[in-house]
Coordinates of C-alpha atoms and ligand atoms in Angstrom, one line a residue:
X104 CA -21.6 -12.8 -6.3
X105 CA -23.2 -9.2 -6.0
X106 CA -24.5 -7.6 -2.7
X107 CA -28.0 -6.9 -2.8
X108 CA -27.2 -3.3 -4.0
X109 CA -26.0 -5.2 -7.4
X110 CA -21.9 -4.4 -6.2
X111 CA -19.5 -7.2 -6.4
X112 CA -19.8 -8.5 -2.6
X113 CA -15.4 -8.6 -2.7
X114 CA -12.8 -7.3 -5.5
X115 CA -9.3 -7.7 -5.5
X116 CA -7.3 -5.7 -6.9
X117 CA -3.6 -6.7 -8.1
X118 CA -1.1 -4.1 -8.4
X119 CA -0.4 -1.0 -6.0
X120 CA 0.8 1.7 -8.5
X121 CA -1.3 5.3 -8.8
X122 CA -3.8 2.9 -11.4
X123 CA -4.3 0.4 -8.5
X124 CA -5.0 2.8 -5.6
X125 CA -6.8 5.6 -7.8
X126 CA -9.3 2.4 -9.0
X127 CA -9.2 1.8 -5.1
X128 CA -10.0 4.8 -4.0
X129 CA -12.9 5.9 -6.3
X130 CA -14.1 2.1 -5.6
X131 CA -14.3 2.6 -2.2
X132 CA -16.0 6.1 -2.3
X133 CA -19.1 4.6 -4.9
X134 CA -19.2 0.9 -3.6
X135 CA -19.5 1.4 0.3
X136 CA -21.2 -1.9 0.5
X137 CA -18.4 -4.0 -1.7
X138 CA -15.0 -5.4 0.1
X139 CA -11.8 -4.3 -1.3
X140 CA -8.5 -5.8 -1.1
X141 CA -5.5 -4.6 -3.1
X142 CA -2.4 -7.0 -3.5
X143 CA 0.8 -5.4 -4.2
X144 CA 4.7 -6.7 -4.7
X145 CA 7.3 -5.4 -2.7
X146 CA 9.9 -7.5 -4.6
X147 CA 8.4 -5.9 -7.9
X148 CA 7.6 -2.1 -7.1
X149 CA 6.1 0.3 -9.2
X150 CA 7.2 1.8 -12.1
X151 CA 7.8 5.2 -10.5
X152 CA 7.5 7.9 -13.0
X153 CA 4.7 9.7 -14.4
X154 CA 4.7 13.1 -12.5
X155 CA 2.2 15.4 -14.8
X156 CA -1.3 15.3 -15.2
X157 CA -4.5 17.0 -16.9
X158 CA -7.4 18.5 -15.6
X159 CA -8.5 15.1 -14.9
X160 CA -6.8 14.5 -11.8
X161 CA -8.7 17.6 -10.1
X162 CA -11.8 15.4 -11.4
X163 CA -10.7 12.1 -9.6
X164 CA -9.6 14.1 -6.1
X165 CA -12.9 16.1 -5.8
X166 CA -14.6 12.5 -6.9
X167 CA -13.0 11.3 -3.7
X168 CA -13.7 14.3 -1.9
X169 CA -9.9 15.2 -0.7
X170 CA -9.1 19.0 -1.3
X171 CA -5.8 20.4 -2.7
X172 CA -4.4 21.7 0.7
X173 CA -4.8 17.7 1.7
X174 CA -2.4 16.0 -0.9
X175 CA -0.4 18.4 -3.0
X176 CA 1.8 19.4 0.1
X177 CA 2.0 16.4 1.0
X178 CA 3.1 15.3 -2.7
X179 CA 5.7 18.3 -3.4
X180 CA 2.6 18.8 -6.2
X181 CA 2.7 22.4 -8.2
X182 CA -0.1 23.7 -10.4
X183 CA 0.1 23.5 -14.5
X184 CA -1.1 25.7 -16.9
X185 CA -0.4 23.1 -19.6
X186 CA 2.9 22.1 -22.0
X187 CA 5.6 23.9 -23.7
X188 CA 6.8 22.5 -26.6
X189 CA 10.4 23.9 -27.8
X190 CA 12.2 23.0 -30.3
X191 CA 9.7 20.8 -32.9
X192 CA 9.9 23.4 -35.2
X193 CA 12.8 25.2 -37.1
X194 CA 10.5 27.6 -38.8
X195 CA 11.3 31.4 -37.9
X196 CA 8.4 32.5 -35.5
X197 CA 7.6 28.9 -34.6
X198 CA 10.2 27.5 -32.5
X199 CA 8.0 27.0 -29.6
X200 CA 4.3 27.0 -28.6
X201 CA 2.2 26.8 -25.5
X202 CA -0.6 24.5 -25.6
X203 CA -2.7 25.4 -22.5
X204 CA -5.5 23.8 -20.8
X205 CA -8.8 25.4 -21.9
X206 CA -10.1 28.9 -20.1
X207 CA -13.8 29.9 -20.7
X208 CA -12.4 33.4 -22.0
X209 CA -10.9 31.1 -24.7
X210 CA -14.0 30.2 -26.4
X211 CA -16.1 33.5 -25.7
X212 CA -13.0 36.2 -26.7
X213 CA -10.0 35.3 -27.7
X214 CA -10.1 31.9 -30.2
X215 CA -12.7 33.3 -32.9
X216 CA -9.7 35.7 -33.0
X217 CA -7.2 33.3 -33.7
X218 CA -9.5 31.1 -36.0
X219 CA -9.9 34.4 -38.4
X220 CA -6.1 34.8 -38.3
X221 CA -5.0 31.4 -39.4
X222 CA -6.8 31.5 -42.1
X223 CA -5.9 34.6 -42.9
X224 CA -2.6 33.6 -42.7
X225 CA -3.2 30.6 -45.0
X226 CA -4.5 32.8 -47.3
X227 CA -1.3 34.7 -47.5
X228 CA -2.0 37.5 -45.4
X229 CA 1.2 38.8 -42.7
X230 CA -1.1 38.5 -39.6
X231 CA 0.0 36.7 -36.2
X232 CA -1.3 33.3 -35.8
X233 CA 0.9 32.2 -33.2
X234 CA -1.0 30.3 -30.4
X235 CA 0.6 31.9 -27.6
X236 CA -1.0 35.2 -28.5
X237 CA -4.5 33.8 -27.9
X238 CA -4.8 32.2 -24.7
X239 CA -5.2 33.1 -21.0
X240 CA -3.0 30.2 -19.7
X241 CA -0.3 31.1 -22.0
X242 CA 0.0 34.3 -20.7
X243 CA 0.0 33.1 -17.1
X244 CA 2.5 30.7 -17.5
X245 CA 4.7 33.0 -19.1
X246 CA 4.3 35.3 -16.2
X247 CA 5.0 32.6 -13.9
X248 CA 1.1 32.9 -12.7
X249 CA -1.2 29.7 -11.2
X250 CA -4.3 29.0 -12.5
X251 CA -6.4 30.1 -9.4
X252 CA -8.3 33.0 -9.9
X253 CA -9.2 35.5 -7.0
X254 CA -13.0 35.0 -6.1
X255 CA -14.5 37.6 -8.0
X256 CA -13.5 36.4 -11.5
X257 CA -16.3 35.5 -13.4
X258 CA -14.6 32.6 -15.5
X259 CA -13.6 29.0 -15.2
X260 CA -10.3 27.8 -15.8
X261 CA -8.9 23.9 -15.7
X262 CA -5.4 23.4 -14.8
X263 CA -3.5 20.4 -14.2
X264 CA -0.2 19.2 -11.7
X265 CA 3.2 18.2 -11.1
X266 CA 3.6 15.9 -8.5
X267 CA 5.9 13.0 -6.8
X268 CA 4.2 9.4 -8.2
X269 CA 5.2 7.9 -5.4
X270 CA 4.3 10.0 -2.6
X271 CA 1.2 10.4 -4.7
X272 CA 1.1 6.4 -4.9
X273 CA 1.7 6.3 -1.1
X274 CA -1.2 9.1 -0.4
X275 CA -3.6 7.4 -2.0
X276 CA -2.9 3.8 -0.4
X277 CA -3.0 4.9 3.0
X278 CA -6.1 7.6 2.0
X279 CA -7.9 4.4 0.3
X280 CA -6.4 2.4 3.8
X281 CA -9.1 4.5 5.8
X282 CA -11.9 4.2 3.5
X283 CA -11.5 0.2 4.8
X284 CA -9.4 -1.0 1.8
X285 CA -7.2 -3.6 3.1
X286 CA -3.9 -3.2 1.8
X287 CA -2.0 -7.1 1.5
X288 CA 2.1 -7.3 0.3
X289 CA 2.2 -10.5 -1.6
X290 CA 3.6 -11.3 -5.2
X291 CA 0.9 -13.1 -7.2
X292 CA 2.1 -16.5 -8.5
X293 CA -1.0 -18.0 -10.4
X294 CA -4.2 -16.8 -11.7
X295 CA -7.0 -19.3 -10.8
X296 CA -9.9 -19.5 -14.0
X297 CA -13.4 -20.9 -13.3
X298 CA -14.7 -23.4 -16.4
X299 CA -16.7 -20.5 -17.3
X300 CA -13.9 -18.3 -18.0
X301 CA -14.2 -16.1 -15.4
X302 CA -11.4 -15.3 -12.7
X303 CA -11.7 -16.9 -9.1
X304 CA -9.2 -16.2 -7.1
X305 CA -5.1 -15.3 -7.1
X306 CA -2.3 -17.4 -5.5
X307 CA 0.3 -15.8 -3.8
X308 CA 4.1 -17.1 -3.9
X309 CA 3.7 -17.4 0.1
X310 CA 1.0 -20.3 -0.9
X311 CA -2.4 -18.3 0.3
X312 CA -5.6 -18.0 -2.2
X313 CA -7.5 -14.8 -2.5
X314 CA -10.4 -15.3 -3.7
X315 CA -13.1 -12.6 -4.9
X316 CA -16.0 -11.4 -7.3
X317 CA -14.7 -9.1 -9.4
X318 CA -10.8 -8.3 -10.3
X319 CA -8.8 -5.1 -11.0
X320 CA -5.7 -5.7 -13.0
X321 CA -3.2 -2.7 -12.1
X322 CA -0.2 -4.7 -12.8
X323 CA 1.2 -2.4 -14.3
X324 CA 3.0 -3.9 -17.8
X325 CA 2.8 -7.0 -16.5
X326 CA -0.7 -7.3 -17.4
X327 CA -0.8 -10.3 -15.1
X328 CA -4.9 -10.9 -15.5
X329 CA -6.2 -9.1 -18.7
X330 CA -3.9 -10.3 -21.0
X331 CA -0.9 -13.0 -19.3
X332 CA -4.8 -15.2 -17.9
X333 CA -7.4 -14.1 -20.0
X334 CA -5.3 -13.8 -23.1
X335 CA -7.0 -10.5 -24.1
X336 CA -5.4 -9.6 -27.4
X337 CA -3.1 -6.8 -27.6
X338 CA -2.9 -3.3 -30.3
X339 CA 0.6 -2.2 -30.9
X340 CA 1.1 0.8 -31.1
X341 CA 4.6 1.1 -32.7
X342 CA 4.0 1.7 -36.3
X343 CA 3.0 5.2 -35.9
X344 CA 4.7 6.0 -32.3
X345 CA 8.8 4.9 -32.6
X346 CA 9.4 6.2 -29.0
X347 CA 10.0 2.7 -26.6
X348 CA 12.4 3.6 -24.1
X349 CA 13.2 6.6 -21.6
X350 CA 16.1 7.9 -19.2
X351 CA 15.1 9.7 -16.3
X352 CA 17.0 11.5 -13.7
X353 CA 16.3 15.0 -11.2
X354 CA 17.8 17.8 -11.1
X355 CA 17.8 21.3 -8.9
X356 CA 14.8 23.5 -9.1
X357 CA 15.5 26.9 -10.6
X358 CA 15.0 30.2 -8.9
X359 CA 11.4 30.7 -10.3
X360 CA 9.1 28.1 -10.1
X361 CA 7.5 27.5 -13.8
X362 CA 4.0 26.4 -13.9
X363 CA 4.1 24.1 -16.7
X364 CA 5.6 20.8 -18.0
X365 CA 8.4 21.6 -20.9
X366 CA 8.9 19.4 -23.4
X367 CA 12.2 19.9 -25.3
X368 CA 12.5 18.1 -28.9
X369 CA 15.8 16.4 -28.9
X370 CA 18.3 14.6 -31.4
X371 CA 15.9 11.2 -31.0
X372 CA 13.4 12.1 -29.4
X373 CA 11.9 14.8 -26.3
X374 CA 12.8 15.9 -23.2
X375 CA 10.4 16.6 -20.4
X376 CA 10.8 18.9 -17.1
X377 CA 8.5 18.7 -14.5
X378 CA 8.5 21.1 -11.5
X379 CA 7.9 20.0 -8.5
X380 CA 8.5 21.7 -5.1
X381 CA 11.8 20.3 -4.3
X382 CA 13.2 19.5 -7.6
X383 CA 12.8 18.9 -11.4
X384 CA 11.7 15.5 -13.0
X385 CA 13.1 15.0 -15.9
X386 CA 13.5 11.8 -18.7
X387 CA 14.4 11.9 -22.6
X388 CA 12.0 9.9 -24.5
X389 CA 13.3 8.1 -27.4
X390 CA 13.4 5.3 -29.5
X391 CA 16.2 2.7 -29.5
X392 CA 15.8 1.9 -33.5
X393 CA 17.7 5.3 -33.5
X394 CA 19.7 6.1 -30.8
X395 CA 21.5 3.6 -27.8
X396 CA 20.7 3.8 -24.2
X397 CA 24.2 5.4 -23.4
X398 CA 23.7 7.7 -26.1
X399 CA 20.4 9.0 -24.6
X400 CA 21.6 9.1 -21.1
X401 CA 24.8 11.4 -22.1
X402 CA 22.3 13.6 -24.7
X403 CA 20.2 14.0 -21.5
X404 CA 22.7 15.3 -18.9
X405 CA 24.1 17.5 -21.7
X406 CA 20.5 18.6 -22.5
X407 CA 20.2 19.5 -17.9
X408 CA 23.7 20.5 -17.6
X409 CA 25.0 17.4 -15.8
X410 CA 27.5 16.3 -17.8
X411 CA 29.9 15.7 -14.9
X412 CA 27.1 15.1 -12.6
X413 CA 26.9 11.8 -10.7
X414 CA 23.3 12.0 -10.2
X415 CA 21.9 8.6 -11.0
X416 CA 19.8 7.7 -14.6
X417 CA 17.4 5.0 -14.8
X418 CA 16.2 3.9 -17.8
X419 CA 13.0 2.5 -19.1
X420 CA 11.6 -0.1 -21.4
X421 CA 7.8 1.5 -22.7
X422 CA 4.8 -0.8 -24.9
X423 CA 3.3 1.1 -26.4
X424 CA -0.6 0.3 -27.7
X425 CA -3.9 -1.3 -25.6
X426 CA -6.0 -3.8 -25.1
X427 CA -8.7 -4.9 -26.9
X428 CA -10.3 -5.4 -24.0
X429 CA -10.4 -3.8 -21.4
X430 CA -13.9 -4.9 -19.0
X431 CA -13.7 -8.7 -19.8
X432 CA -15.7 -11.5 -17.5
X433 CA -15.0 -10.4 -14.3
X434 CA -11.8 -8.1 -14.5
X435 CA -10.8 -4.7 -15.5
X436 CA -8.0 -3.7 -16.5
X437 CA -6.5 -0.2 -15.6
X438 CA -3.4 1.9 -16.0
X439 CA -0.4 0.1 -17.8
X440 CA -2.1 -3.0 -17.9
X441 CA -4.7 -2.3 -19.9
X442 CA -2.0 0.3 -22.5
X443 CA 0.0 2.9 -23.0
X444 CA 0.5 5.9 -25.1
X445 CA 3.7 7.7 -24.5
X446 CA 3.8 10.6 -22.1
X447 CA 3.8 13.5 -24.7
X448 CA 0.7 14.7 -23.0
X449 CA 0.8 12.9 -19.5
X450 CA -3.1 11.4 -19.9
X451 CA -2.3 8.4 -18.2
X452 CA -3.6 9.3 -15.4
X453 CA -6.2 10.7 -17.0
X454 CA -7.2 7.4 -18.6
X455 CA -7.0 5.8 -15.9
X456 CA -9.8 7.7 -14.2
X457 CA -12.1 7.4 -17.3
X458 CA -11.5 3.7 -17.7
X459 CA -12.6 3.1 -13.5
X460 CA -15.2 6.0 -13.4
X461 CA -17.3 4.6 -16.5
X462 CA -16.8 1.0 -15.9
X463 CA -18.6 2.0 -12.3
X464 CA -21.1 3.6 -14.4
X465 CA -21.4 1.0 -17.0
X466 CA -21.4 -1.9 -14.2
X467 CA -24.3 -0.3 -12.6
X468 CA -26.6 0.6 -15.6
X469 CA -25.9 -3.6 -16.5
X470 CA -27.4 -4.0 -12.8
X471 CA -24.1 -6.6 -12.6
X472 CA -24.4 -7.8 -15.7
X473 CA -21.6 -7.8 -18.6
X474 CA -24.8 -6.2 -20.7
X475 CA -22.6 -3.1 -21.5
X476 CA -19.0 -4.5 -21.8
X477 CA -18.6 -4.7 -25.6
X478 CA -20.0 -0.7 -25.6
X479 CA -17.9 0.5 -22.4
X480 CA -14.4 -1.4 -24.6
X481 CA -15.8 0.7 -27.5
X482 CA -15.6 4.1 -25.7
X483 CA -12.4 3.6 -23.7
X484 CA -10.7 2.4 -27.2
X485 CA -11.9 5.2 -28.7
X486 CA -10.1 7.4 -25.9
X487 CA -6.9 5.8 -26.6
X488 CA -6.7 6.3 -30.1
X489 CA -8.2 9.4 -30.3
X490 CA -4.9 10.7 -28.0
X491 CA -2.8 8.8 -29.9
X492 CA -3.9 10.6 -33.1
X493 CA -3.0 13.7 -31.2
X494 CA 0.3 12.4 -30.4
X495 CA 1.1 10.8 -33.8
X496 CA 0.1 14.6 -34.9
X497 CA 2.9 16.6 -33.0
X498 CA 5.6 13.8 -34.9
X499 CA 3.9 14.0 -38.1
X500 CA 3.5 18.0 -38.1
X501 CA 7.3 18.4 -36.5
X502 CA 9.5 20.5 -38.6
X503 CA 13.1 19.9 -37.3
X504 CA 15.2 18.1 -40.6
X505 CA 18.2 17.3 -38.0
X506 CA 18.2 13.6 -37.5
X507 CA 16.8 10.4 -39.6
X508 CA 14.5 10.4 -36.5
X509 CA 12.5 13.5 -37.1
X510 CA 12.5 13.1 -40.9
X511 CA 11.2 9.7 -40.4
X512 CA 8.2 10.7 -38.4
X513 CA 7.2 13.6 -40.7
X514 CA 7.4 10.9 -43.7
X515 CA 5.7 8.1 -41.6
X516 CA 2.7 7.1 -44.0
X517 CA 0.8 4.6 -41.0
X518 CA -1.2 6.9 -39.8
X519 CA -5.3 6.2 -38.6
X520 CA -7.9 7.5 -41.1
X521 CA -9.2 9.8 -38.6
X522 CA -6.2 11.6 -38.7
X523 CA -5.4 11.4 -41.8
X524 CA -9.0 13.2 -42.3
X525 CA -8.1 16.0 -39.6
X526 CA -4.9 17.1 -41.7
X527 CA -6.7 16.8 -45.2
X528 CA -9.7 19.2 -43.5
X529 CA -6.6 21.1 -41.7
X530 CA -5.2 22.1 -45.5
X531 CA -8.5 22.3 -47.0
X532 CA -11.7 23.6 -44.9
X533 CA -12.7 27.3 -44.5
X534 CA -13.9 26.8 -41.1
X535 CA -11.7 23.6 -39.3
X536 CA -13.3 23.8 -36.1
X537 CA -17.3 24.0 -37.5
X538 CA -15.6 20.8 -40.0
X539 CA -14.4 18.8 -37.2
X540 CA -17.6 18.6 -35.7
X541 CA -19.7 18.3 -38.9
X542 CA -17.6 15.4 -40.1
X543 CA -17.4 14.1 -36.3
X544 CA -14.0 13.8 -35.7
X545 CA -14.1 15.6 -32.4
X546 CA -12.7 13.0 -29.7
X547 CA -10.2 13.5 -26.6
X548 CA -8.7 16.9 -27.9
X549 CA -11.3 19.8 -28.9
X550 CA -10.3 21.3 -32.8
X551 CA -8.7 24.4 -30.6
X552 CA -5.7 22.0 -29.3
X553 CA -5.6 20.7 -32.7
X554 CA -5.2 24.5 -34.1
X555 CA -2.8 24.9 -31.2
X556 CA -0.7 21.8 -32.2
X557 CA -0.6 22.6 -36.3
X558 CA -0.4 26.7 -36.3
X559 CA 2.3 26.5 -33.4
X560 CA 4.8 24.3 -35.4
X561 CA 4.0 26.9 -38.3
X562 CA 2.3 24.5 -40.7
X563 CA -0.1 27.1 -42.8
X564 CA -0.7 25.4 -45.7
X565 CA -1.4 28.2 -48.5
X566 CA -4.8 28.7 -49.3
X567 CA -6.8 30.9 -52.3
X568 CA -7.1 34.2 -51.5
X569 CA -10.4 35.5 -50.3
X570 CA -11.2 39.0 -51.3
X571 CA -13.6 39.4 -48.8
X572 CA -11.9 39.2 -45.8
X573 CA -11.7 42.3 -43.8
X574 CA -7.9 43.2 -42.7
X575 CA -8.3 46.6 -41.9
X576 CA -8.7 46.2 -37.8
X577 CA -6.0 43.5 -37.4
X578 CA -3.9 45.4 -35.4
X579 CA -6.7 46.9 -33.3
X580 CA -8.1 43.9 -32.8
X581 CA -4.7 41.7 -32.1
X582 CA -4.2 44.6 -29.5
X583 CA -7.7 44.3 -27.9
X584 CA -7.1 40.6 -27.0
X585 CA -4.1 41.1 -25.6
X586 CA -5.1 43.9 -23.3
X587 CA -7.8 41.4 -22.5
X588 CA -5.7 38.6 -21.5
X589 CA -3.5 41.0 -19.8
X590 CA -6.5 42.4 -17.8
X591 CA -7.0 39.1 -17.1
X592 CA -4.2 38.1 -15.5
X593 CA -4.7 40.6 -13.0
X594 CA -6.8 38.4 -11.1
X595 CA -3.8 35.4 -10.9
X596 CA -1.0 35.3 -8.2
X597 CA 2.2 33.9 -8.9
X598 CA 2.7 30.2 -8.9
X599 CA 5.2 30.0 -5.7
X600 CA 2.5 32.7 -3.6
X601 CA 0.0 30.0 -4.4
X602 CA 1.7 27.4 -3.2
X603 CA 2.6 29.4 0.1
X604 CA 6.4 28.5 -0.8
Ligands
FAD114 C1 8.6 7.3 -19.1 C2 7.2 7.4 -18.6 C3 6.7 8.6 -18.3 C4 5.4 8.8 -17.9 N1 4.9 10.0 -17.6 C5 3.6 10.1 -17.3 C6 3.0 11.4 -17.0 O1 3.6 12.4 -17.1 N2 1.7 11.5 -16.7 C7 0.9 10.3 -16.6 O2 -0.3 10.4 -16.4 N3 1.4 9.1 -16.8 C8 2.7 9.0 -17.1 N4 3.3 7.8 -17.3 C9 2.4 6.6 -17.0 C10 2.4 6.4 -15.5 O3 3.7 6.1 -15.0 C11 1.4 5.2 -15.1 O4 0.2 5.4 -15.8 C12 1.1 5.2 -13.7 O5 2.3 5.3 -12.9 C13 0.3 4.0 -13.3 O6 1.1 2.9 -13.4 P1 0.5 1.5 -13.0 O7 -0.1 1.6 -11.6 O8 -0.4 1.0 -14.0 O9 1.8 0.5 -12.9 P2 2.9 0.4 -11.9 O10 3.3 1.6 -11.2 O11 4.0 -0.4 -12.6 O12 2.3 -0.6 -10.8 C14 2.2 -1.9 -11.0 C15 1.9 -2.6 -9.7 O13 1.6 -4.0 -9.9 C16 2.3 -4.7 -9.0 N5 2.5 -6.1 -9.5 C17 3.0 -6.4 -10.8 N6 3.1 -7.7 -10.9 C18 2.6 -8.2 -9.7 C19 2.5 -9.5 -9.2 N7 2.8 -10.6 -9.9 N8 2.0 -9.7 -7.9 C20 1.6 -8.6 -7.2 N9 1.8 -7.3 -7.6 C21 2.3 -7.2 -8.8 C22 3.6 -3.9 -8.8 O14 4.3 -4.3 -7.6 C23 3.0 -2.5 -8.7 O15 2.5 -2.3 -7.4 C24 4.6 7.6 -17.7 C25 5.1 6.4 -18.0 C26 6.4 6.2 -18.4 C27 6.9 4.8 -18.8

């Protein structure tokens, strides 16, 4: 039943991880009219990791209208500038790269730059075309700079953060909590169906009935509604991303605070280390067709230095794929419910967000009506495969020759015919970025992360040489960009003065 605004006069929602109580929130703030209940397990938990974010997450907390000095204190949050990746590539020059979140000085001075230079470089010519040389948020992050600017800086910058998932989890449940959600510990037994397909109510194993309009499934990989009841189908994933399992475990904070997520290439696998204010988060992602849980665990401590530690590991089973699915009858699914792409770029989060955002969207143009499902599941699958292109990308383009593991990737022929257009442009087109648009294969990442991602591991495939390109003011002009960036950078203040640590 909908109010007479056209909201669903109740929604439950199952499942209170950050997917649950972000859809709560945001739910809350749009549908003032609509009654929201979420159900969580205390017996089950949450999954607990997930501690780095995109840009996206400032999106969702101004959507909710709660301001950084609110939560991130109270979530031992730090800023990001974006990821390091070390160690993916053996080739001289290339052993790591910064991919930053995007700058407005990127696109206006310093990328056309870069552009020229890789090809260039693919062209044979000796100029630098390393990423890090290009991009504001490189330079800050190596200078241990956050991303706010002082007031008089004329350009916009996106960042992301680190942050605690649960006291982030715990944030949003009691900020949601005073928005009137009401918050019920219960462990959901049955899913009732009506003949029409669509859900009525959940049974909890303490034999009450919660019944509502409209469902959120937030169970996390439990999928308990989307696809355990409704038997949505289900993508793998697997043939063109191995990873399945992770170790995690914390470990002390260094003496400077970095302002960005590391991700370490590994025997099987990668590393991640997320500050946070009190301590790093970190977990090896791997895949257990090449290397045992044990294994991983010890590689890990070896990797931190805690070898002889005592500090506890806990270890992970991931799915990785989506839905088909994802708005059907009268549920949604969100966060690891609806999928999962493995956290080389932490969009989670980030999915999450979309998938609630334009279902309210797409709910409201259908005035109620399922009018724009099969177009809303068409968008938010396109989301999820366009990042896992871009994930499949950093395995397919990695240059390490170490392990069966990274060969295997690099040979790995299953990969979508998007991507396989992206690398067949990336060898072959004078002008990639003006391509990727032309040909439309512009989705979640922009062509300058793609540049970022292929140029950083050193892939330059060679290229005829054009007699017309100018090299005379490379030096100059190299030079000038960097005094730009430095000039920049002026206006940022280090990460821990930010943060008032
Ligand atoms: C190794 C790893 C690293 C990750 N890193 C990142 C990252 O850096 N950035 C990022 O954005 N994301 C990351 N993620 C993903 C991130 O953890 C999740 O997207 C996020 O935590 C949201 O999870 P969730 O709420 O969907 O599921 P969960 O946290 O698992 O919550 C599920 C909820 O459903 C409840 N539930 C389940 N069954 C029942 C039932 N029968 N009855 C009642 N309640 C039930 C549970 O109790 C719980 O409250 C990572 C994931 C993994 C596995």
């Amino acid at each position: 039943m909908l109010n007479n605004d056209g909201k669903p006069k109740k929604i439950i929602i199952v499942g209170g991880g950050t997917a649950g109580w972000m859809a709560a929130n945001l739910l809350a703030c749009k549908w003032k009219g609509t009654e929201i209940c979420l159900v969580e397990s205390k017996e089950i938990g949450i999954i607990g990791v997930g501690e780095g974010s995109t840009p996206h997450l400032k999106l969702f907390f101004d959507a909710i209208g709660v301001a950084e000095s609110q939560w991130m204190p109270r979530c031992n949050a730090t800023y990001k500038n974006g990821i390091n990746f070390d160690k993916w590539s053996t080739i001289a020059g290339f052993e790591s790269y910064f991919h930053p979140f995007p700058a407005q000085t990127d696109d206006i001075f310093t990328v056309p730059l870069f552009y020229k230079n890789i090809q260039a470089r693919m062209q044979g010519y000796k100029v630098n075309a390393h990423p890090d040389n290009y991009f504001l948020e490189s330079y800050l992050s190596r200078k241990n700079l956050g991303p706010l600017p002082d007031e008089c800086f004329p350009f916009g910058i996106s960042y992301g953060y680190h942050f605690d998932s649960a006291l982030l989890g715990e944030f949003l449940a009691k900020n949601a909590q005073s928005q009137g959600v009401k918050r019920i510990y219960g462990t959901v037994s049955d899913v009732l169906v009506k003949n029409d397909g669509n859900l009525s109510a959940v049974k909890l194993k303490n034999g009450s009935q919660l019944e509502a309009d409209f469902f959120i499934d937030s169970s996390g990989f439990n999928s308990l509604l989307m696809q355990k009841t409704l038997k949505v189908n289900y993508k793998s994933f697997k043939d063109n991303l191995v990873n399945n399992a992770a170790v995690v475990m914390p470990s002390e904070l260094s003496q400077v605070l970095p302002v960005a997520t590391k991700a370490t290439a590994l025997s099987n696998g990668w590393a991640w280390q997320i500050p946070l204010r009190n301590r790093f988060g970190n977990g090896y992602v791997y895949s257990s067709d090449y290397i045992d849980s044990n294994q991983a665990e010890t590689e890990l401590r070896q990797h931190l230095g805690l070898l002889e530690s005592d500090i506890d590991a806990r270890h992970l089973k991931m799915k990785v794929g989506r839905v088909e699915k994802h708005w059907h009858k009268n549920c949604l699914a969100v966060g690891l419910s609806q999928g999962f792409i493995e956290p080389l770029e932490a969009t989670a989060i980030t999915l999450s967000f979309n998938t609630i955002e334009q279902f309210i969207q797409y709910f409201e143009e259908g005035k109620g009506t399922n009018k724009f499902e099969d177009a809303f599941n068409k968008d938010i699958n396109l989301r999820f495969d366009g990042i896992r292109d871009y994930i499949v990308c950093h395995y397919k383009a990695n240059q390490r020759n170490d392990s069966d593991y990274w060969r295997d990737n690099a040979a790995n022929k299953n990969i979508s015919e998007n991507l396989s257009q992206i690398l067949y442009l990336w060898r072959h087109s004078q002008d990639f970025a003006g391509d990727m648009h032309k040909y439309k294969l512009v989705g979640s990442y922009q062509p300058k992360s793609w540049v970022c991602l292929l140029a950083g591991y050193g892939v330059f495939p060679k290229k005829e040489m054009d007699q017309t390109f100018d090299y005379s003011n490379h030096q100059q002009e190299i030079d000038g960009v960097n005094d730009f960036i430095r000039r920049c950078g002026l206006n940022f203040k280090n990460h821990s003065e930010l943060l008032l640590l």
